[in-house]
GROMACS .gro file of N, CA and C in nm:
model
  339
    1MET      N    1  -2.898   0.796  -2.307
    1MET     CA    2  -2.969   0.892  -2.390
    1MET      C    3  -2.872   0.963  -2.484
    2ILE      N    4  -2.755   1.001  -2.433
    2ILE     CA    5  -2.660   1.076  -2.515
    2ILE      C    6  -2.612   0.993  -2.633
    3SER      N    7  -2.583   0.864  -2.612
    3SER     CA    8  -2.533   0.783  -2.722
    3SER      C    9  -2.638   0.763  -2.831
    4SER      N   10  -2.767   0.748  -2.794
    4SER     CA   11  -2.870   0.734  -2.898
    4SER      C   12  -2.891   0.865  -2.973
    5GLN      N   13  -2.884   0.976  -2.900
    5GLN     CA   14  -2.897   1.106  -2.967
    5GLN      C   15  -2.778   1.131  -3.060
    6ALA      N   16  -2.660   1.088  -3.017
    6ALA     CA   17  -2.539   1.108  -3.099
    6ALA      C   18  -2.549   1.034  -3.231
    7LYS      N   19  -2.604   0.912  -3.228
    7LYS     CA   20  -2.620   0.836  -3.353
    7LYS      C   21  -2.712   0.909  -3.451
    8ILE      N   22  -2.821   0.965  -3.399
    8ILE     CA   23  -2.916   1.039  -3.484
    8ILE      C   24  -2.852   1.167  -3.535
    9GLN      N   25  -2.792   1.243  -3.444
    9GLN     CA   26  -2.733   1.371  -3.484
    9GLN      C   27  -2.614   1.351  -3.577
   10GLY      N   28  -2.540   1.241  -3.559
   10GLY     CA   29  -2.426   1.211  -3.648
   10GLY      C   30  -2.468   1.190  -3.791
   11VAL      N   31  -2.590   1.145  -3.812
   11VAL     CA   32  -2.643   1.126  -3.947
   11VAL      C   33  -2.706   1.256  -3.999
   12LEU      N   34  -2.788   1.319  -3.917
   12LEU     CA   35  -2.861   1.439  -3.961
   12LEU      C   36  -2.772   1.563  -3.974
   13LYS      N   37  -2.677   1.580  -3.884
   13LYS     CA   38  -2.586   1.696  -3.880
   13LYS      C   39  -2.658   1.829  -3.903
   14PRO      N   40  -2.749   1.870  -3.814
   14PRO     CA   41  -2.825   1.993  -3.835
   14PRO      C   42  -2.739   2.119  -3.845
   15ALA      N   43  -2.619   2.120  -3.788
   15ALA     CA   44  -2.533   2.239  -3.797
   15ALA      C   45  -2.487   2.266  -3.940
   16THR      N   46  -2.497   2.166  -4.026
   16THR     CA   47  -2.452   2.183  -4.165
   16THR      C   48  -2.568   2.215  -4.260
   17TRP      N   49  -2.688   2.231  -4.208
   17TRP     CA   50  -2.804   2.257  -4.294
   17TRP      C   51  -2.806   2.399  -4.348
   18PHE      N   52  -2.750   2.493  -4.274
   18PHE     CA   53  -2.759   2.633  -4.311
   18PHE      C   54  -2.626   2.681  -4.368
   19PRO      N   55  -2.626   2.739  -4.490
   19PRO     CA   56  -2.501   2.775  -4.557
   19PRO      C   57  -2.406   2.860  -4.473
   20LEU      N   58  -2.453   2.962  -4.405
   20LEU     CA   59  -2.364   3.047  -4.326
   20LEU      C   60  -2.306   2.970  -4.208
   21SER      N   61  -2.386   2.890  -4.144
   21SER     CA   62  -2.342   2.810  -4.030
   21SER      C   63  -2.247   2.699  -4.074
   22ARG      N   64  -2.275   2.638  -4.188
   22ARG     CA   65  -2.196   2.525  -4.237
   22ARG      C   66  -2.049   2.563  -4.254
   23ASN      N   67  -2.023   2.683  -4.306
   23ASN     CA   68  -1.885   2.724  -4.331
   23ASN      C   69  -1.803   2.734  -4.203
   24PHE      N   70  -1.867   2.768  -4.093
   24PHE     CA   71  -1.796   2.779  -3.966
   24PHE      C   72  -1.781   2.646  -3.895
   25HIS      N   73  -1.859   2.549  -3.934
   25HIS     CA   74  -1.864   2.422  -3.862
   25HIS      C   75  -1.802   2.306  -3.937
   26GLN      N   76  -1.725   2.332  -4.043
   26GLN     CA   77  -1.674   2.223  -4.125
   26GLN      C   78  -1.535   2.255  -4.176
   27GLU      N   79  -1.449   2.154  -4.181
   27GLU     CA   80  -1.315   2.172  -4.236
   27GLU      C   81  -1.272   2.043  -4.305
   28ILE      N   82  -1.197   2.057  -4.413
   28ILE     CA   83  -1.144   1.942  -4.486
   28ILE      C   84  -0.992   1.958  -4.494
   29GLN      N   85  -0.921   1.850  -4.461
   29GLN     CA   86  -0.776   1.849  -4.468
   29GLN      C   87  -0.729   1.726  -4.543
   30LYS      N   88  -0.609   1.736  -4.600
   30LYS     CA   89  -0.547   1.622  -4.668
   30LYS      C   90  -0.419   1.589  -4.593
   31TRP      N   91  -0.410   1.465  -4.546
   31TRP     CA   92  -0.292   1.419  -4.474
   31TRP      C   93  -0.221   1.315  -4.559
   32THR      N   94  -0.089   1.305  -4.545
   32THR     CA   95  -0.013   1.200  -4.614
   32THR      C   96   0.076   1.128  -4.513
   33ALA      N   97   0.102   1.001  -4.540
   33ALA     CA   98   0.188   0.920  -4.454
   33ALA      C   99   0.263   0.821  -4.541
   34SER      N  100   0.382   0.785  -4.498
   34SER     CA  101   0.462   0.690  -4.575
   34SER      C  102   0.449   0.549  -4.516
   35VAL      N  103   0.324   0.507  -4.498
   35VAL     CA  104   0.291   0.376  -4.444
   35VAL      C  105   0.188   0.312  -4.537
   36GLU      N  106   0.194   0.180  -4.550
   36GLU     CA  107   0.097   0.109  -4.633
   36GLU      C  108  -0.045   0.137  -4.583
   37VAL      N  109  -0.139   0.157  -4.675
   37VAL     CA  110  -0.274   0.201  -4.641
   37VAL      C  111  -0.346   0.107  -4.544
   38GLU      N  112  -0.336  -0.025  -4.566
   38GLU     CA  113  -0.406  -0.119  -4.478
   38GLU      C  114  -0.351  -0.113  -4.336
   39ARG      N  115  -0.220  -0.103  -4.325
   39ARG     CA  116  -0.157  -0.097  -4.193
   39ARG      C  117  -0.196   0.032  -4.120
   40LEU      N  118  -0.197   0.144  -4.192
   40LEU     CA  119  -0.235   0.271  -4.131
   40LEU      C  120  -0.382   0.271  -4.090
   41PHE      N  121  -0.468   0.219  -4.177
   41PHE     CA  122  -0.611   0.211  -4.147
   41PHE      C  123  -0.634   0.131  -4.018
   42ASP      N  124  -0.574   0.012  -4.011
   42ASP     CA  125  -0.590  -0.073  -3.893
   42ASP      C  126  -0.536  -0.005  -3.767
   43SER      N  127  -0.425   0.065  -3.779
   43SER     CA  128  -0.365   0.133  -3.664
   43SER      C  129  -0.455   0.246  -3.613
   44VAL      N  130  -0.516   0.318  -3.705
   44VAL     CA  131  -0.607   0.427  -3.665
   44VAL      C  132  -0.729   0.369  -3.595
   45VAL      N  133  -0.789   0.265  -3.650
   45VAL     CA  134  -0.907   0.203  -3.587
   45VAL      C  135  -0.871   0.154  -3.447
   46GLU      N  136  -0.756   0.092  -3.432
   46GLU     CA  137  -0.713   0.041  -3.302
   46GLU      C  138  -0.687   0.154  -3.202
   47ALA      N  139  -0.629   0.264  -3.250
   47ALA     CA  140  -0.593   0.376  -3.161
   47ALA      C  141  -0.712   0.456  -3.113
   48VAL      N  142  -0.822   0.454  -3.187
   48VAL     CA  143  -0.938   0.535  -3.152
   48VAL      C  144  -0.987   0.507  -3.010
   49GLY      N  145  -0.985   0.383  -2.970
   49GLY     CA  146  -1.033   0.346  -2.837
   49GLY      C  147  -0.954   0.407  -2.723
   50SER      N  148  -0.831   0.450  -2.750
   50SER     CA  149  -0.748   0.504  -2.642
   50SER      C  150  -0.762   0.655  -2.627
   51VAL      N  151  -0.845   0.718  -2.708
   51VAL     CA  152  -0.865   0.863  -2.701
   51VAL      C  153  -1.000   0.888  -2.635
   52GLY      N  154  -0.999   0.956  -2.522
   52GLY     CA  155  -1.122   0.983  -2.449
   52GLY      C  156  -1.222   1.065  -2.529
   53GLY      N  157  -1.347   1.023  -2.529
   53GLY     CA  158  -1.453   1.094  -2.600
   53GLY      C  159  -1.467   1.056  -2.745
   54LEU      N  160  -1.371   0.982  -2.800
   54LEU     CA  161  -1.372   0.945  -2.941
   54LEU      C  162  -1.421   0.803  -2.956
   55SER      N  163  -1.512   0.781  -3.052
   55SER     CA  164  -1.564   0.645  -3.076
   55SER      C  165  -1.583   0.624  -3.225
   56VAL      N  166  -1.579   0.497  -3.265
   56VAL     CA  167  -1.598   0.460  -3.405
   56VAL      C  168  -1.747   0.446  -3.433
   57ASP      N  169  -1.794   0.512  -3.538
   57ASP     CA  170  -1.933   0.498  -3.580
   57ASP      C  171  -1.942   0.401  -3.697
   58THR      N  172  -1.855   0.415  -3.796
   58THR     CA  173  -1.859   0.332  -3.917
   58THR      C  174  -1.719   0.290  -3.957
   59VAL      N  175  -1.701   0.162  -3.987
   59VAL     CA  176  -1.574   0.112  -4.040
   59VAL      C  177  -1.605   0.037  -4.169
   60ASP      N  178  -1.546   0.082  -4.278
   60ASP     CA  179  -1.558   0.012  -4.407
   60ASP      C  180  -1.416  -0.014  -4.455
   61LYS      N  181  -1.363  -0.129  -4.414
   61LYS     CA  182  -1.223  -0.161  -4.446
   61LYS      C  183  -1.201  -0.175  -4.596
   62LYS      N  184  -1.297  -0.237  -4.663
   62LYS     CA  185  -1.283  -0.256  -4.808
   62LYS      C  186  -1.287  -0.121  -4.882
   63GLY      N  187  -1.376  -0.031  -4.839
   63GLY     CA  188  -1.386   0.101  -4.900
   63GLY      C  189  -1.289   0.202  -4.841
   64ARG      N  190  -1.212   0.157  -4.738
   64ARG     CA  191  -1.113   0.242  -4.672
   64ARG      C  192  -1.175   0.371  -4.619
   65PHE      N  193  -1.287   0.355  -4.550
   65PHE     CA  194  -1.360   0.469  -4.495
   65PHE      C  195  -1.382   0.448  -4.346
   66LEU      N  196  -1.365   0.555  -4.270
   66LEU     CA  197  -1.382   0.549  -4.127
   66LEU      C  198  -1.458   0.673  -4.083
   67LYS      N  199  -1.562   0.654  -4.002
   67LYS     CA  200  -1.639   0.766  -3.948
   67LYS      C  201  -1.629   0.761  -3.796
   68LEU      N  202  -1.586   0.873  -3.736
   68LEU     CA  203  -1.565   0.881  -3.593
   68LEU      C  204  -1.656   0.986  -3.531
   69HIS      N  205  -1.696   0.964  -3.407
   69HIS     CA  206  -1.772   1.061  -3.329
   69HIS      C  207  -1.685   1.105  -3.212
   70PHE      N  208  -1.686   1.235  -3.185
   70PHE     CA  209  -1.616   1.289  -3.069
   70PHE      C  210  -1.712   1.372  -2.987
   71LEU      N  211  -1.733   1.332  -2.862
   71LEU     CA  212  -1.817   1.408  -2.769
   71LEU      C  213  -1.725   1.492  -2.681
   72THR      N  214  -1.743   1.624  -2.686
   72THR     CA  215  -1.658   1.712  -2.607
   72THR      C  216  -1.689   1.695  -2.459
   73PRO      N  217  -1.590   1.717  -2.374
   73PRO     CA  218  -1.616   1.710  -2.229
   73PRO      C  219  -1.718   1.817  -2.189
   74GLY      N  220  -1.787   1.793  -2.082
   74GLY     CA  221  -1.881   1.893  -2.031
   74GLY      C  222  -2.012   1.892  -2.105
   75GLY      N  223  -2.028   1.980  -2.202
   75GLY     CA  224  -2.153   1.997  -2.273
   75GLY      C  225  -2.190   1.887  -2.370
   76LYS      N  226  -2.094   1.802  -2.404
   76LYS     CA  227  -2.118   1.690  -2.496
   76LYS      C  228  -2.161   1.736  -2.636
   77TRP      N  229  -2.090   1.832  -2.692
   77TRP     CA  230  -2.111   1.868  -2.832
   77TRP      C  231  -2.056   1.753  -2.915
   78LEU      N  232  -2.123   1.718  -3.023
   78LEU     CA  233  -2.081   1.607  -3.108
   78LEU      C  234  -2.011   1.659  -3.233
   79ASP      N  235  -1.886   1.617  -3.251
   79ASP     CA  236  -1.812   1.644  -3.374
   79ASP      C  237  -1.801   1.513  -3.450
   80VAL      N  238  -1.813   1.520  -3.583
   80VAL     CA  239  -1.807   1.402  -3.667
   80VAL      C  240  -1.685   1.415  -3.759
   81TYR      N  241  -1.606   1.309  -3.766
   81TYR     CA  242  -1.488   1.306  -3.853
   81TYR      C  243  -1.502   1.190  -3.950
   82GLU      N  244  -1.484   1.220  -4.079
   82GLU     CA  245  -1.489   1.117  -4.183
   82GLU      C  246  -1.351   1.109  -4.246
   83LEU      N  247  -1.292   0.990  -4.246
   83LEU     CA  248  -1.158   0.970  -4.299
   83LEU      C  249  -1.166   0.876  -4.418
   84ASN      N  250  -1.115   0.922  -4.533
   84ASN     CA  251  -1.109   0.840  -4.654
   84ASN      C  252  -0.961   0.814  -4.686
   85PHE      N  253  -0.923   0.688  -4.683
   85PHE     CA  254  -0.784   0.648  -4.705
   85PHE      C  255  -0.766   0.604  -4.850
   86SER      N  256  -0.653   0.642  -4.911
   86SER     CA  257  -0.621   0.595  -5.046
   86SER      C  258  -0.470   0.579  -5.059
   87GLN      N  259  -0.429   0.485  -5.142
   87GLN     CA  260  -0.287   0.455  -5.162
   87GLN      C  261  -0.242   0.515  -5.294
   88THR      N  262  -0.133   0.591  -5.290
   88THR     CA  263  -0.068   0.637  -5.414
   88THR      C  264   0.056   0.551  -5.432
   89GLU      N  265   0.134   0.581  -5.532
   89GLU     CA  266   0.255   0.501  -5.556
   89GLU      C  267   0.353   0.507  -5.439
   90GLU      N  268   0.365   0.624  -5.377
   90GLU     CA  269   0.466   0.641  -5.273
   90GLU      C  270   0.411   0.660  -5.132
   91THR      N  271   0.288   0.708  -5.119
   91THR     CA  272   0.235   0.741  -4.987
   91THR      C  273   0.090   0.695  -4.973
   92THR      N  274   0.042   0.707  -4.851
   92THR     CA  275  -0.100   0.690  -4.823
   92THR      C  276  -0.158   0.829  -4.800
   93GLU      N  277  -0.268   0.858  -4.866
   93GLU     CA  278  -0.335   0.987  -4.847
   93GLU      C  279  -0.463   0.965  -4.769
   94ILE      N  280  -0.489   1.058  -4.679
   94ILE     CA  281  -0.612   1.054  -4.600
   94ILE      C  282  -0.682   1.188  -4.616
   95ILE      N  283  -0.803   1.185  -4.667
   95ILE     CA  284  -0.885   1.306  -4.674
   95ILE      C  285  -0.972   1.303  -4.548
   96VAL      N  286  -0.955   1.404  -4.464
   96VAL     CA  287  -1.025   1.412  -4.336
   96VAL      C  288  -1.125   1.527  -4.343
   97LYS      N  289  -1.250   1.494  -4.319
   97LYS     CA  290  -1.357   1.595  -4.315
   97LYS      C  291  -1.410   1.598  -4.173
   98GLY      N  292  -1.396   1.711  -4.107
   98GLY     CA  293  -1.445   1.725  -3.971
   98GLY      C  294  -1.556   1.829  -3.966
   99SER      N  295  -1.658   1.801  -3.889
   99SER     CA  296  -1.767   1.898  -3.879
   99SER      C  297  -1.835   1.889  -3.743
  100SER      N  298  -1.878   2.004  -3.694
  100SER     CA  299  -1.964   2.007  -3.578
  100SER      C  300  -2.101   1.964  -3.628
  101SER      N  301  -2.167   1.882  -3.551
  101SER     CA  302  -2.292   1.826  -3.604
  101SER      C  303  -2.416   1.896  -3.556
  102GLY      N  304  -2.408   1.964  -3.444
  102GLY     CA  305  -2.532   2.012  -3.386
  102GLY      C  306  -2.540   2.159  -3.357
  103ILE      N  307  -2.661   2.203  -3.341
  103ILE     CA  308  -2.691   2.340  -3.301
  103ILE      C  309  -2.700   2.344  -3.148
  104LEU      N  310  -2.729   2.228  -3.088
  104LEU     CA  311  -2.740   2.216  -2.942
  104LEU      C  312  -2.651   2.101  -2.896
  105PRO      N  313  -2.599   2.108  -2.773
  105PRO     CA  314  -2.516   1.997  -2.721
  105PRO      C  315  -2.601   1.875  -2.689
  106MET      N  316  -2.538   1.760  -2.681
  106MET     CA  317  -2.608   1.633  -2.659
  106MET      C  318  -2.670   1.620  -2.521
  107ILE      N  319  -2.632   1.704  -2.425
  107ILE     CA  320  -2.692   1.694  -2.291
  107ILE      C  321  -2.835   1.747  -2.289
  108ILE      N  322  -2.876   1.814  -2.396
  108ILE     CA  323  -3.012   1.866  -2.405
  108ILE      C  324  -3.101   1.762  -2.474
  109PRO      N  325  -3.209   1.718  -2.411
  109PRO     CA  326  -3.297   1.621  -2.473
  109PRO      C  327  -3.349   1.671  -2.609
  110CYS      N  328  -3.360   1.582  -2.704
  110CYS     CA  329  -3.407   1.610  -2.841
  110CYS      C  330  -3.315   1.706  -2.917
  111ALA      N  331  -3.189   1.714  -2.880
  111ALA     CA  332  -3.092   1.804  -2.948
  111ALA      C  333  -3.079   1.776  -3.098
  112PRO      N  334  -3.086   1.650  -3.145
  112PRO     CA  335  -3.069   1.627  -3.288
  112PRO      C  336  -3.183   1.683  -3.373
  113LEU      N  337  -3.297   1.712  -3.311
  113LEU     CA  338  -3.413   1.758  -3.387
  113LEU      C  339  -3.410   1.906  -3.387
   0.00000   0.00000   0.00000
């Protein structure tokens, strides 16, 4: 039940519907690395499986986009992370957007609604 609710809530993200709530539940960061973009992208996708609670929702290798879901221990709150990779002349840049997706934790039936 939790995984099906997470897929729905990961798309709807009800915590971001309200302007005052959205500001507290969302953050954007810019990361840089001195590694080729394809190699870094593949390494991140491979590493996700070794982090407890973290799973891959969307992989677009050609568009260099990755969407991850993180279920917190206990209450199973769903956080969504979107990573956009791009190559500059000297570095790889990753724009990371993280947001809490829900008003209710995933252990509550019909939480995404």
